[in-house]
mmCIF file of C-alpha atoms and ligand atoms in Angstrom:
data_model
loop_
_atom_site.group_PDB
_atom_site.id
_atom_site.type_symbol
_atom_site.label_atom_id
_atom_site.label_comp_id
_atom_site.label_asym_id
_atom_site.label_seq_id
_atom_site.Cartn_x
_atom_site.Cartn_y
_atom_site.Cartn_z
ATOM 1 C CA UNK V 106 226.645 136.292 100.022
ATOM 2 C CA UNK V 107 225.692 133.851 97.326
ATOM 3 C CA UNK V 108 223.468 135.043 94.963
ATOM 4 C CA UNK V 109 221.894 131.315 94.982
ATOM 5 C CA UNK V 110 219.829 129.660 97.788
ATOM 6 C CA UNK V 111 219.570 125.851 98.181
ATOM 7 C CA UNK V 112 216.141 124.052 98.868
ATOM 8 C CA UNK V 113 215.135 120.040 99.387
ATOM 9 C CA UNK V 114 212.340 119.779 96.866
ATOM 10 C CA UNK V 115 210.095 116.833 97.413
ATOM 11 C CA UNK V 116 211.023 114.793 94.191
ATOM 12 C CA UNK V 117 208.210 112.260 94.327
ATOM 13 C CA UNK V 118 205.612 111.009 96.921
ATOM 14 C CA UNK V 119 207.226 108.059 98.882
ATOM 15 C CA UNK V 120 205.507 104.284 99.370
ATOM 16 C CA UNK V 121 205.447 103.801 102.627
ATOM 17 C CA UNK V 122 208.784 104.842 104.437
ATOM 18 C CA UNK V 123 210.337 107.743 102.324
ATOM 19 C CA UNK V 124 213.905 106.722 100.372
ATOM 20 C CA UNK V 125 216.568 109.494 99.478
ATOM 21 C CA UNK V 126 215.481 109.354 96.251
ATOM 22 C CA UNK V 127 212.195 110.761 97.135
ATOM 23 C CA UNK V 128 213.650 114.445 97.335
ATOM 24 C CA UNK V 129 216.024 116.434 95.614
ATOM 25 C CA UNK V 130 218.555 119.394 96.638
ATOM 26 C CA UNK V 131 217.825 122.493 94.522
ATOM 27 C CA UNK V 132 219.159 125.760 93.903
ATOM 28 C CA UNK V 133 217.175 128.872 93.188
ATOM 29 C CA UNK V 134 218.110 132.221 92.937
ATOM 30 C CA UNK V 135 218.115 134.557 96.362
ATOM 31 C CA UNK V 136 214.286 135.693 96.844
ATOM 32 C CA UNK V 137 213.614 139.170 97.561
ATOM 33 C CA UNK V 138 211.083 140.464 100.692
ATOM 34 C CA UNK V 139 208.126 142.073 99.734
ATOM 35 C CA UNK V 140 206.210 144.496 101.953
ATOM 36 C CA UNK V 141 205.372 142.579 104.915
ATOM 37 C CA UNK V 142 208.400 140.458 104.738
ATOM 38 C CA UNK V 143 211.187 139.522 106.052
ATOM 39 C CA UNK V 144 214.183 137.545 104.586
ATOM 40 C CA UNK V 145 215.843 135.071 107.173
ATOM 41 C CA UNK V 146 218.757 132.746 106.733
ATOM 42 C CA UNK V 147 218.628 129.138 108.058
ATOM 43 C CA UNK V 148 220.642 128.318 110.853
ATOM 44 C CA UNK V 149 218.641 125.416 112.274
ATOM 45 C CA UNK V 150 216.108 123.538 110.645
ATOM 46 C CA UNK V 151 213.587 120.983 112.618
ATOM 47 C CA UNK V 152 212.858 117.624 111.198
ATOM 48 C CA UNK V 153 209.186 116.583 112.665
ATOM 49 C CA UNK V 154 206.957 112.836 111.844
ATOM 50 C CA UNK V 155 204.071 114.802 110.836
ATOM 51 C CA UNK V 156 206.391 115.634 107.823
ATOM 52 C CA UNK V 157 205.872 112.113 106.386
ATOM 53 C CA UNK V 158 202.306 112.956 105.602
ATOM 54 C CA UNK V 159 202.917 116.260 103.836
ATOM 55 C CA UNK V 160 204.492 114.407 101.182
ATOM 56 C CA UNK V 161 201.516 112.746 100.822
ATOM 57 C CA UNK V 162 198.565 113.924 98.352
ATOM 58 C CA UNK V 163 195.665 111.816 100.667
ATOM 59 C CA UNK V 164 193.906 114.765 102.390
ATOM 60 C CA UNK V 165 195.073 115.173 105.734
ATOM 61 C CA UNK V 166 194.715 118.243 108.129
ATOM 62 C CA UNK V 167 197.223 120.063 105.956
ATOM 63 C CA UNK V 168 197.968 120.960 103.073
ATOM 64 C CA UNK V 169 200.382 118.256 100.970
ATOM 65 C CA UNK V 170 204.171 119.650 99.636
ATOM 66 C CA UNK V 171 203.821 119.819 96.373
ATOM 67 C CA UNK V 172 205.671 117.743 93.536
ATOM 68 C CA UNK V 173 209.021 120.012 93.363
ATOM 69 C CA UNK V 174 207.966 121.837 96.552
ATOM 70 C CA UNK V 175 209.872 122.861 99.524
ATOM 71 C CA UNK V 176 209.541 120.382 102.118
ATOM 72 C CA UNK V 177 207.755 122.083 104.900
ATOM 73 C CA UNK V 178 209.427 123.079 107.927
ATOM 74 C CA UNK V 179 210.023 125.465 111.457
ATOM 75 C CA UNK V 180 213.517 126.604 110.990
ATOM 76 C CA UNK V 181 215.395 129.212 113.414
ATOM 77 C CA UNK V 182 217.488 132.146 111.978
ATOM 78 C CA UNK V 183 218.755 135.349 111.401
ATOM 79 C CA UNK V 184 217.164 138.510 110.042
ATOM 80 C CA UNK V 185 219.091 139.368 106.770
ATOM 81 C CA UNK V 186 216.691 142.208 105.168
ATOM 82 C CA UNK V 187 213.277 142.941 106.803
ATOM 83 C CA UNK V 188 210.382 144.923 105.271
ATOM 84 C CA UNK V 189 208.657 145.152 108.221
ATOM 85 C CA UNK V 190 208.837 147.658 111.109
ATOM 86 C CA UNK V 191 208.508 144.277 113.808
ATOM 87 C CA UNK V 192 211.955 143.108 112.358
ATOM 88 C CA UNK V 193 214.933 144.145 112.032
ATOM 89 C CA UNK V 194 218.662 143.026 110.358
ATOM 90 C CA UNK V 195 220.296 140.470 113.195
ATOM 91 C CA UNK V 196 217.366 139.502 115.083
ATOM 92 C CA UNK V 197 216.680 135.943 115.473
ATOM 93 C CA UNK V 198 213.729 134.522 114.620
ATOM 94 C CA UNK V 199 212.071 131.479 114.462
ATOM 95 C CA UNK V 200 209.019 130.365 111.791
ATOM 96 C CA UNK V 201 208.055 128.217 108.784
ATOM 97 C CA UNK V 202 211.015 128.401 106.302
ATOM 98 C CA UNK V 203 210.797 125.105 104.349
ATOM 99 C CA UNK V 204 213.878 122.949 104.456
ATOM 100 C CA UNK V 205 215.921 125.983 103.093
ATOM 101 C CA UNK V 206 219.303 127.461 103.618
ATOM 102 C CA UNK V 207 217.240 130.760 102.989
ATOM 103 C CA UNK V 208 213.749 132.045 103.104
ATOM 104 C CA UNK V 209 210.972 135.233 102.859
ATOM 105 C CA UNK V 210 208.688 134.354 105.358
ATOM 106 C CA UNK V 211 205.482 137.077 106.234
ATOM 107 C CA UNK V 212 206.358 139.164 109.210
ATOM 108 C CA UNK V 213 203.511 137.683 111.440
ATOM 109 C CA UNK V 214 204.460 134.067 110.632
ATOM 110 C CA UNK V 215 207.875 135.230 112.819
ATOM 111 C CA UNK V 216 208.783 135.767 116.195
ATOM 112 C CA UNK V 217 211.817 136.929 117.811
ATOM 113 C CA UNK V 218 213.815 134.562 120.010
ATOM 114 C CA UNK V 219 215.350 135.120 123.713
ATOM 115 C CA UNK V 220 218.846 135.103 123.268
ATOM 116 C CA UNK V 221 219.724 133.824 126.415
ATOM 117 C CA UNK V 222 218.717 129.785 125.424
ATOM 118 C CA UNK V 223 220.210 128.161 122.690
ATOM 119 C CA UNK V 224 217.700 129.263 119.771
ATOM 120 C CA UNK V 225 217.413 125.428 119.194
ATOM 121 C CA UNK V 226 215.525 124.812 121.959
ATOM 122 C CA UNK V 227 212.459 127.283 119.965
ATOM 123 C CA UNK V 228 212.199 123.977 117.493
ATOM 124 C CA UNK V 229 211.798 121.509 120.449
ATOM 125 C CA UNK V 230 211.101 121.735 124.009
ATOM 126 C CA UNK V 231 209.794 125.112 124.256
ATOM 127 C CA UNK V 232 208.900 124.455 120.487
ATOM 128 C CA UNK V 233 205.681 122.485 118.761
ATOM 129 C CA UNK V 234 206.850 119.358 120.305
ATOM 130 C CA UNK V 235 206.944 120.484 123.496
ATOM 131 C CA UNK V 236 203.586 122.423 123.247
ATOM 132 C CA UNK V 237 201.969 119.419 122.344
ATOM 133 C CA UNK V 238 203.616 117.578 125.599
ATOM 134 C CA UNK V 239 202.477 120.302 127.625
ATOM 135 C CA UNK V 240 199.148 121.244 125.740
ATOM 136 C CA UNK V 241 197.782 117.483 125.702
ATOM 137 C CA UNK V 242 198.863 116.012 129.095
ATOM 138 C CA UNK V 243 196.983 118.738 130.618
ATOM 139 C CA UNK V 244 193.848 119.003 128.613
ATOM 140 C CA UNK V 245 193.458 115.405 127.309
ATOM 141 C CA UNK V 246 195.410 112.906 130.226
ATOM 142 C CA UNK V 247 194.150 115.086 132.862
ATOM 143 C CA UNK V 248 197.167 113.314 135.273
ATOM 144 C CA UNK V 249 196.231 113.110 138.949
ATOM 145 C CA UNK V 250 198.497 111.999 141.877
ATOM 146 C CA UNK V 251 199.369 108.582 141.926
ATOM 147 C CA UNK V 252 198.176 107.957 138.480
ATOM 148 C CA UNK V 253 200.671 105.492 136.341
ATOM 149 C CA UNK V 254 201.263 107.394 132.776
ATOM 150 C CA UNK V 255 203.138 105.284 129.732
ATOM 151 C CA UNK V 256 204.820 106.724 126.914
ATOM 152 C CA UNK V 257 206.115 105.119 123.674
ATOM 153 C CA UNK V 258 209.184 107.172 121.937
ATOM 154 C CA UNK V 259 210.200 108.440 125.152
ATOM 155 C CA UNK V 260 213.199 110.247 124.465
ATOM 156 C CA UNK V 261 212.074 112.028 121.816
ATOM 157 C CA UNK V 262 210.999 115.876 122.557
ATOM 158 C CA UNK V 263 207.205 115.138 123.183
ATOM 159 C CA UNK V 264 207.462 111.780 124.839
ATOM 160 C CA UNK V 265 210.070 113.286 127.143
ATOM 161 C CA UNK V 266 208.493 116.000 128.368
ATOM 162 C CA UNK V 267 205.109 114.163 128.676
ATOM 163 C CA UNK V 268 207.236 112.427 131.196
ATOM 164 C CA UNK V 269 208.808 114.575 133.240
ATOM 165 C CA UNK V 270 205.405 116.775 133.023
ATOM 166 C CA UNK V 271 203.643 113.596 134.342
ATOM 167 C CA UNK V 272 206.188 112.273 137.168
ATOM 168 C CA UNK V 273 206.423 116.168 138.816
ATOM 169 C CA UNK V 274 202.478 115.673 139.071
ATOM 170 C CA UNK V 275 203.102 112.897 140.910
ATOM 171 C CA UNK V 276 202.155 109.892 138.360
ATOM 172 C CA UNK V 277 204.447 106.829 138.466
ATOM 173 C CA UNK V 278 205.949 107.020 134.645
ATOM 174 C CA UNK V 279 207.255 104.329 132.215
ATOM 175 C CA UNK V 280 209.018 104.804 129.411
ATOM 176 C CA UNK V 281 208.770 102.803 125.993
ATOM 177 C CA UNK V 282 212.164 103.527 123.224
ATOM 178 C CA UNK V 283 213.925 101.679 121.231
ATOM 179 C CA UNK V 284 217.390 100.390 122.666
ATOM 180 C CA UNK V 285 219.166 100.017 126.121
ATOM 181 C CA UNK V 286 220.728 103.201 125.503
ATOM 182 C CA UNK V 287 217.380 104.795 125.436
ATOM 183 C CA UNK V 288 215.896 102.900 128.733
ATOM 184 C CA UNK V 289 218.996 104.422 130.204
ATOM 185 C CA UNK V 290 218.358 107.400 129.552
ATOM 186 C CA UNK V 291 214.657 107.675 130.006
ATOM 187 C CA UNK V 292 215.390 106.891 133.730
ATOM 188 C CA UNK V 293 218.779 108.532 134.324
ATOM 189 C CA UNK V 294 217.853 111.535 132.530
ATOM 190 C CA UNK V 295 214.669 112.552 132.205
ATOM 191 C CA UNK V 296 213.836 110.627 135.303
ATOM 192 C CA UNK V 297 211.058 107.688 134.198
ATOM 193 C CA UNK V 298 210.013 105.020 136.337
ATOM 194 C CA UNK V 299 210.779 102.336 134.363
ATOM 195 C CA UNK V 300 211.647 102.026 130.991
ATOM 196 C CA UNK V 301 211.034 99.187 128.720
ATOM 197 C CA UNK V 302 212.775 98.451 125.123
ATOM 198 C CA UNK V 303 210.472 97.647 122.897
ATOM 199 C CA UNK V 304 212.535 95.804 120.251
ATOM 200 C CA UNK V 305 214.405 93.576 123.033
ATOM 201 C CA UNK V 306 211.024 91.915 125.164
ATOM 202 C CA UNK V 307 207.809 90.382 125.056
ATOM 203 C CA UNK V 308 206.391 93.924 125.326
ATOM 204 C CA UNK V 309 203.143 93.380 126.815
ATOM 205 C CA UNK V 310 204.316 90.851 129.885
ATOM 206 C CA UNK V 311 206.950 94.084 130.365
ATOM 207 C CA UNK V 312 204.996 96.539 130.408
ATOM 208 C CA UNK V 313 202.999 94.652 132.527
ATOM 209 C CA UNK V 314 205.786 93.898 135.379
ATOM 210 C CA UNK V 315 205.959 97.478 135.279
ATOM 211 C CA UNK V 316 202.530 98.810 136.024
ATOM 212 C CA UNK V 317 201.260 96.852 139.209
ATOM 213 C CA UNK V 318 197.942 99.131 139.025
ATOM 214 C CA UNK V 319 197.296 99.370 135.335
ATOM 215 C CA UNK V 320 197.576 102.297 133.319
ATOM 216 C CA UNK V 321 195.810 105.445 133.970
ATOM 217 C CA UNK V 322 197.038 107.473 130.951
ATOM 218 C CA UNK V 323 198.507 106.330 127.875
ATOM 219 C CA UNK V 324 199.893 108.886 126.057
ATOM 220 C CA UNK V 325 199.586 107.172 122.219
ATOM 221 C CA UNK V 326 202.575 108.490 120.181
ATOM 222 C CA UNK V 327 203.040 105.292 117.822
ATOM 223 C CA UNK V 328 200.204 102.981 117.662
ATOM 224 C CA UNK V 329 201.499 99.520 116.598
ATOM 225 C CA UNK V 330 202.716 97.185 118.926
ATOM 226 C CA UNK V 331 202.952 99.112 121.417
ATOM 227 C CA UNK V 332 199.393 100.255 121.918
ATOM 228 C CA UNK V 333 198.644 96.618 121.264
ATOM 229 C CA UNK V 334 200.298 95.833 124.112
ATOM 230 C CA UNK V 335 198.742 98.414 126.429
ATOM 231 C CA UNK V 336 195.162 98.164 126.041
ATOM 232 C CA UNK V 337 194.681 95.290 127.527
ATOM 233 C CA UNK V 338 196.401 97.036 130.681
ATOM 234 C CA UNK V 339 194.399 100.510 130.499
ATOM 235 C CA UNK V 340 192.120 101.369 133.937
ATOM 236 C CA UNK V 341 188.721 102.163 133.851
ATOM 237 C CA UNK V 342 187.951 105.508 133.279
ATOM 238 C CA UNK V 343 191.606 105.767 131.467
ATOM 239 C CA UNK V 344 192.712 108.459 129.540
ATOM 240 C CA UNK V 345 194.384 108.255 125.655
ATOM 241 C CA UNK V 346 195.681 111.298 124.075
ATOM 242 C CA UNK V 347 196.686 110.052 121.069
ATOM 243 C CA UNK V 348 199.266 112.287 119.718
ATOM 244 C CA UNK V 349 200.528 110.163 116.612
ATOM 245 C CA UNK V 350 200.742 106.901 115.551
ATOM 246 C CA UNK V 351 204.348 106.684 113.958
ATOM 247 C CA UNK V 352 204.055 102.732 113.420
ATOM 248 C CA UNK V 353 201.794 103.049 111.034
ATOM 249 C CA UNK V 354 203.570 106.548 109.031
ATOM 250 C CA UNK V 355 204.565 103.908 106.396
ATOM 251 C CA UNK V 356 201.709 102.086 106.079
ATOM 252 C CA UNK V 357 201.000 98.900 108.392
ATOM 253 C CA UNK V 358 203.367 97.524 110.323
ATOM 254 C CA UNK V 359 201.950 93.952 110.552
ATOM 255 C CA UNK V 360 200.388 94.215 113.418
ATOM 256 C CA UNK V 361 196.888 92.751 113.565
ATOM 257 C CA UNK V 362 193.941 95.062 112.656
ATOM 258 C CA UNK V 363 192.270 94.623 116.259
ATOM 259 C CA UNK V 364 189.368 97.094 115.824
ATOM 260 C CA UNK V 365 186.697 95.207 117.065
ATOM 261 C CA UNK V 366 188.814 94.669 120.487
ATOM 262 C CA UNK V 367 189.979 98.107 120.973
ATOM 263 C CA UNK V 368 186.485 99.475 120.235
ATOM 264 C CA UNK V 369 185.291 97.496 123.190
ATOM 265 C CA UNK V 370 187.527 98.082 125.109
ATOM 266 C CA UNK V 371 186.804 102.180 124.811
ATOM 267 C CA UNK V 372 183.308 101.006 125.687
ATOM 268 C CA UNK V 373 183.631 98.715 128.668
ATOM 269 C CA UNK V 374 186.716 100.361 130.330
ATOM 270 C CA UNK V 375 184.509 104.071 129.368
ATOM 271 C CA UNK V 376 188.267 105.214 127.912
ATOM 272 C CA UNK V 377 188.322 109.343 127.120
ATOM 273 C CA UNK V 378 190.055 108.955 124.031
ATOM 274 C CA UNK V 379 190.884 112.113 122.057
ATOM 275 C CA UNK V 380 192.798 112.987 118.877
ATOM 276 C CA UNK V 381 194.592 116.235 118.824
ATOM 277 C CA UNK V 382 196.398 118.268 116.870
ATOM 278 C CA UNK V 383 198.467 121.182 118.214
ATOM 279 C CA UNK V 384 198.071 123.298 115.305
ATOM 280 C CA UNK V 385 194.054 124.124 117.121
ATOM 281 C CA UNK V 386 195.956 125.056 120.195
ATOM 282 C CA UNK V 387 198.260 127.715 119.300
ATOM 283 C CA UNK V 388 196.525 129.920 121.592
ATOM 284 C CA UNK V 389 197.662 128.864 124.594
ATOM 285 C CA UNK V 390 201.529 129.027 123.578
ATOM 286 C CA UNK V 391 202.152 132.658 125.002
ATOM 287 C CA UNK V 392 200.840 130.996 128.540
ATOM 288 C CA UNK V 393 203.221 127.397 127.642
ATOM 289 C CA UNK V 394 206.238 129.628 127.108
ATOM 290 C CA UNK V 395 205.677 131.607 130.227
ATOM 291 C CA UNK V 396 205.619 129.005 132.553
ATOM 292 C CA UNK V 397 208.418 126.477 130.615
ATOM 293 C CA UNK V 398 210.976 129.238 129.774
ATOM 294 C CA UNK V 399 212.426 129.357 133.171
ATOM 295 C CA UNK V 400 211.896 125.518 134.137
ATOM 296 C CA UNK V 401 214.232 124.924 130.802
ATOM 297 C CA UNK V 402 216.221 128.132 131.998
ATOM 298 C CA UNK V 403 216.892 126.850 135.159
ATOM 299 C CA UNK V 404 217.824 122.901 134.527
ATOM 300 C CA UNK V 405 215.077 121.992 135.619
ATOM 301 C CA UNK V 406 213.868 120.417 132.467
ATOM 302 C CA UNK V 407 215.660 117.946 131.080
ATOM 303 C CA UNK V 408 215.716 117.926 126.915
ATOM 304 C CA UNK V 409 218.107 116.083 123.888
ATOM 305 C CA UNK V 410 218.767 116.968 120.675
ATOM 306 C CA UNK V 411 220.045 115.282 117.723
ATOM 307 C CA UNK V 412 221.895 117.470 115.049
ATOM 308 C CA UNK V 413 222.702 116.857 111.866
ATOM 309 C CA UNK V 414 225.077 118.643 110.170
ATOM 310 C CA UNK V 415 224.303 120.575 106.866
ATOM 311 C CA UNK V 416 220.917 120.987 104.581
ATOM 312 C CA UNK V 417 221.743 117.826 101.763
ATOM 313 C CA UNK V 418 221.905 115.919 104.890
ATOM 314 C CA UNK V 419 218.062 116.438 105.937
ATOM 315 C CA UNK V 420 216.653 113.525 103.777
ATOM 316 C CA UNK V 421 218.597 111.055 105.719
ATOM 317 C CA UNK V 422 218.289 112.424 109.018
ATOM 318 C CA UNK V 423 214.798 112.398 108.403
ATOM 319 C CA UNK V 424 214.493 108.749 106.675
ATOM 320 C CA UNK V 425 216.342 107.966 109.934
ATOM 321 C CA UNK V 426 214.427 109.673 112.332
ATOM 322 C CA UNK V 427 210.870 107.797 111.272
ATOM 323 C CA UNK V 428 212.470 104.486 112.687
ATOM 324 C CA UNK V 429 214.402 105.881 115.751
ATOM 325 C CA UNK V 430 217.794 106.453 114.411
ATOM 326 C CA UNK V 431 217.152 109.971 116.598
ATOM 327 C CA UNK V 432 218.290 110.263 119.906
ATOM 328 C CA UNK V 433 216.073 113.298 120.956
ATOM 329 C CA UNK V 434 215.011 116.333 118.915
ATOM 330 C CA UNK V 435 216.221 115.978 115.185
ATOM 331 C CA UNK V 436 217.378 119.064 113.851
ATOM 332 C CA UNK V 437 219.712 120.215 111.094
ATOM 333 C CA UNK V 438 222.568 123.129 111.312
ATOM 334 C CA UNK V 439 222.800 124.142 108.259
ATOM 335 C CA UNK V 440 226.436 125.550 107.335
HETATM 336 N N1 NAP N 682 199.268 115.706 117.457
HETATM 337 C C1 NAP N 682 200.195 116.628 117.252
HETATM 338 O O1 NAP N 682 199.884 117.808 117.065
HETATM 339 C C2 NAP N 682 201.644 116.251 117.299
HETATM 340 C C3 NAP N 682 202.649 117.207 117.480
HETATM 341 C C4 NAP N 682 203.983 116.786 117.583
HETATM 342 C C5 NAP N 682 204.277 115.425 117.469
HETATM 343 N N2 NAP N 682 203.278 114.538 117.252
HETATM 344 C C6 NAP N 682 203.552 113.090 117.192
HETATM 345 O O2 NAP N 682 204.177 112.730 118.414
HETATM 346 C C7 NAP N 682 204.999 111.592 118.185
HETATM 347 C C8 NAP N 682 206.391 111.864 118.747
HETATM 348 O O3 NAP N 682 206.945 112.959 118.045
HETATM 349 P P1 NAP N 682 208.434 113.468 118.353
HETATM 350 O O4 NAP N 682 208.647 114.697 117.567
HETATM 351 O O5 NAP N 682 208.649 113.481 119.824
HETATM 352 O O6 NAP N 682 209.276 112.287 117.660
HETATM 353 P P2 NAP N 682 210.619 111.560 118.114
HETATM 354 O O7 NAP N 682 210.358 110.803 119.368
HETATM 355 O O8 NAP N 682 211.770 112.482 118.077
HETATM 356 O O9 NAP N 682 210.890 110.555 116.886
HETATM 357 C C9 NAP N 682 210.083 109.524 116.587
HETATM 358 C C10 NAP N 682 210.389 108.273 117.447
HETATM 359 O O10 NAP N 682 209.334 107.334 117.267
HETATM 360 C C11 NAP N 682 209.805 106.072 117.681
HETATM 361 N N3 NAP N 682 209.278 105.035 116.773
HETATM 362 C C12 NAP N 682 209.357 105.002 115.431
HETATM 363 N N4 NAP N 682 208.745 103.893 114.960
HETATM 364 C C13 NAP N 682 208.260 103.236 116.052
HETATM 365 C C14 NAP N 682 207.531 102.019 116.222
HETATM 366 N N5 NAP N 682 207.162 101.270 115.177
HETATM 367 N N6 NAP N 682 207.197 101.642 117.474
HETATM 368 C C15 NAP N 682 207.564 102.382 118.548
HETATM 369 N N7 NAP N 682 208.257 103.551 118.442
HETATM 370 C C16 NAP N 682 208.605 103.962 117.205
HETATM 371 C C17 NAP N 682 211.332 106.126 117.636
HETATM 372 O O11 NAP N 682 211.785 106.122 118.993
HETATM 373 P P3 NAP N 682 212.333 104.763 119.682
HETATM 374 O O12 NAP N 682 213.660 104.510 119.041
HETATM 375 O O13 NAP N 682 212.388 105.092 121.119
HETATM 376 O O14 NAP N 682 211.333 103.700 119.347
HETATM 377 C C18 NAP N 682 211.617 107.489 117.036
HETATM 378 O O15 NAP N 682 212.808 108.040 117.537
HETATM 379 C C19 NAP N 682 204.966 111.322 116.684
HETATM 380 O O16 NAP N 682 204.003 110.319 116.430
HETATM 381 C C20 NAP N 682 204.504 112.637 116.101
HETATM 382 O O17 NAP N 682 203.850 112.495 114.867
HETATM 383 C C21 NAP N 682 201.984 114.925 117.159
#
């Protein structure tokens, strides 16, 4: 083994979308578990949007990466050297390891992974991604029967699963992504509706062909255009769990500052409109595993992911994935 590690430092804070030059790939000697520790190296490494505002210093509901810091990160490995009795040499794991080909992470910031699924699917759909799917459809759309749910980014691992969450409850579902091969496969595989490409149409008129009786839920994953053009289309008593707003991750998009409207609009329509962030649900992840490990077991969940090969290639996957370059979960093998 190499008695040197490699790291993507965050070399300065971006303006608006981040540029290559706003990391840097470091070296650093091998670090050493202390007592509670456990060393893991990187196999997989998961790129997320909520990234983009950790290189930020504007206070946020976490912490910032420091100036020459580790970008933050979930990565999946293996157990090299473990000072705790939880772990042991060879087990896979998955936790927070920085964008790293090697970390020392605490032994309860780790848990082992099943074997039996590919461990990349710990870093999306039965990862944070699909949590938050799972977590906010339930507790913040509230879907009933006959309900029509639409979902911007919709082949990406929460919009996805948001979807096929939503349509086996019964709702009618429409899909919002960037590109015809997108649509295609919002509908052929993860079984949408409709599905509507938002850099090809006059979104709103779309959208609207597509939902005869309005929109029940809107499941807000980019903001921008796109929940421009759905307001006007929400139901009374409609539900918004807005889940991120990835138009806006570089600052504004040009789309009109409509607050006045939208405000209203909350009002008259009496919109439940709630802001979440999965990080104050972690609770109820034992109970989200138990009943999606054998749905993704068994094919009956449908998931993509996008890999990238090899840690100095993380920046750019990443740059990439903030404007859709992604075609489902990004994550990087490292070598
Ligand atoms: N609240 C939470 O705790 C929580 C947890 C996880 C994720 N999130 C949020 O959930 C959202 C989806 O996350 P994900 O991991 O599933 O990402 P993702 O879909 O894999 O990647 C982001 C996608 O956003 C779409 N996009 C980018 N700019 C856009 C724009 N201006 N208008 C419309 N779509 C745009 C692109 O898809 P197209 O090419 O299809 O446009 C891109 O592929 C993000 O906003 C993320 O921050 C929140």
């Amino acid at each position: 083994m190499s008695s040197q590690m490699r790291r993507i430092a965050l070399a300065r804070r971006p303006s608006g979308l981040p540029v290559p030059e706003d990391f840097a790939l470091k070296e650093a000697p091998m670090p050493a578990p202390g007592a509670g520790e456990v060393f893991v190296e990187v196999t997989h490494l998961s790129l997320d949007p909520y990234m983009r505002g950790r290189m930020d210093d504007a206070g946020s509901y976490a912490a910032s990466v420091d100036i020459d810091g580790t970008m933050v990160g979930q990565g999946v490995g293996r157990v090299i050297a473990s000072r705790d009795e939880a772990f042991a040499e060879g087990d896979l794991v998955t936790g927070m390891t920085g964008w790293a080909s090697h970390a020392v992470v605490p032994a309860q910031g780790l848990r082992k992974l099943d074997d039996r699924l590919p461990p990349t699917t710990a870093l999306g759909v039965l990862g944070m991604p699909g949590f938050t799917a799972w977590t906010g459809l339930r507790d913040f759309g509230r879907p009933k029967a006959g309900e029509t749910l639409a979902v911007a980014a919709a082949t990406g691992p929460v919009g996805s699963l948001v979807g096929q969450l939503a349509k086996a409850a019964g709702l009618r579902t429409v899909a919002i992504a960037g590109g015809a091969e997108k649509c295609r496969l919002a509908t052929e595989r993860f079984g949408f509706d409709a599905a509507i490409d938002h850099r090809a149409c006059a979104l709103r008129e779309a959208i609207a062909a597509e939902v005869p009786d309005g929109i029940d839920i809107y499941w807000e994953n980019t903001g921008g255009k796109v929940l421009e053009a759905v307001m006007p289309l929400m139901n009374t008593h409609g539900r918004i769990p807005i889940c991120g707003t990835i138009a806006w991750y570089g600052g504004a998009d040009g789309t009109e500052d409509r607050l006045p409207k939208v405000w209203r609009s909350i009002l008259v329509k009496r919109l439940s409109v709630n802001g979440f962030i999965i990080f104050d649900h972690w609770d109820g992840y034992p109970a989200f595993l138990e009943e999606m490990t054998p749905r993704v077991a068994a094919g009956d969940i449908s998931f993509l992911e996008d890999v990238a090969q090899g840690l100095e290639n993380a920046p750019a996957a990443f740059i990439s994935m903030l404007t859709g370059g992604n075609t489902g979960k990004q994550i990087v093998q490292l070598a």
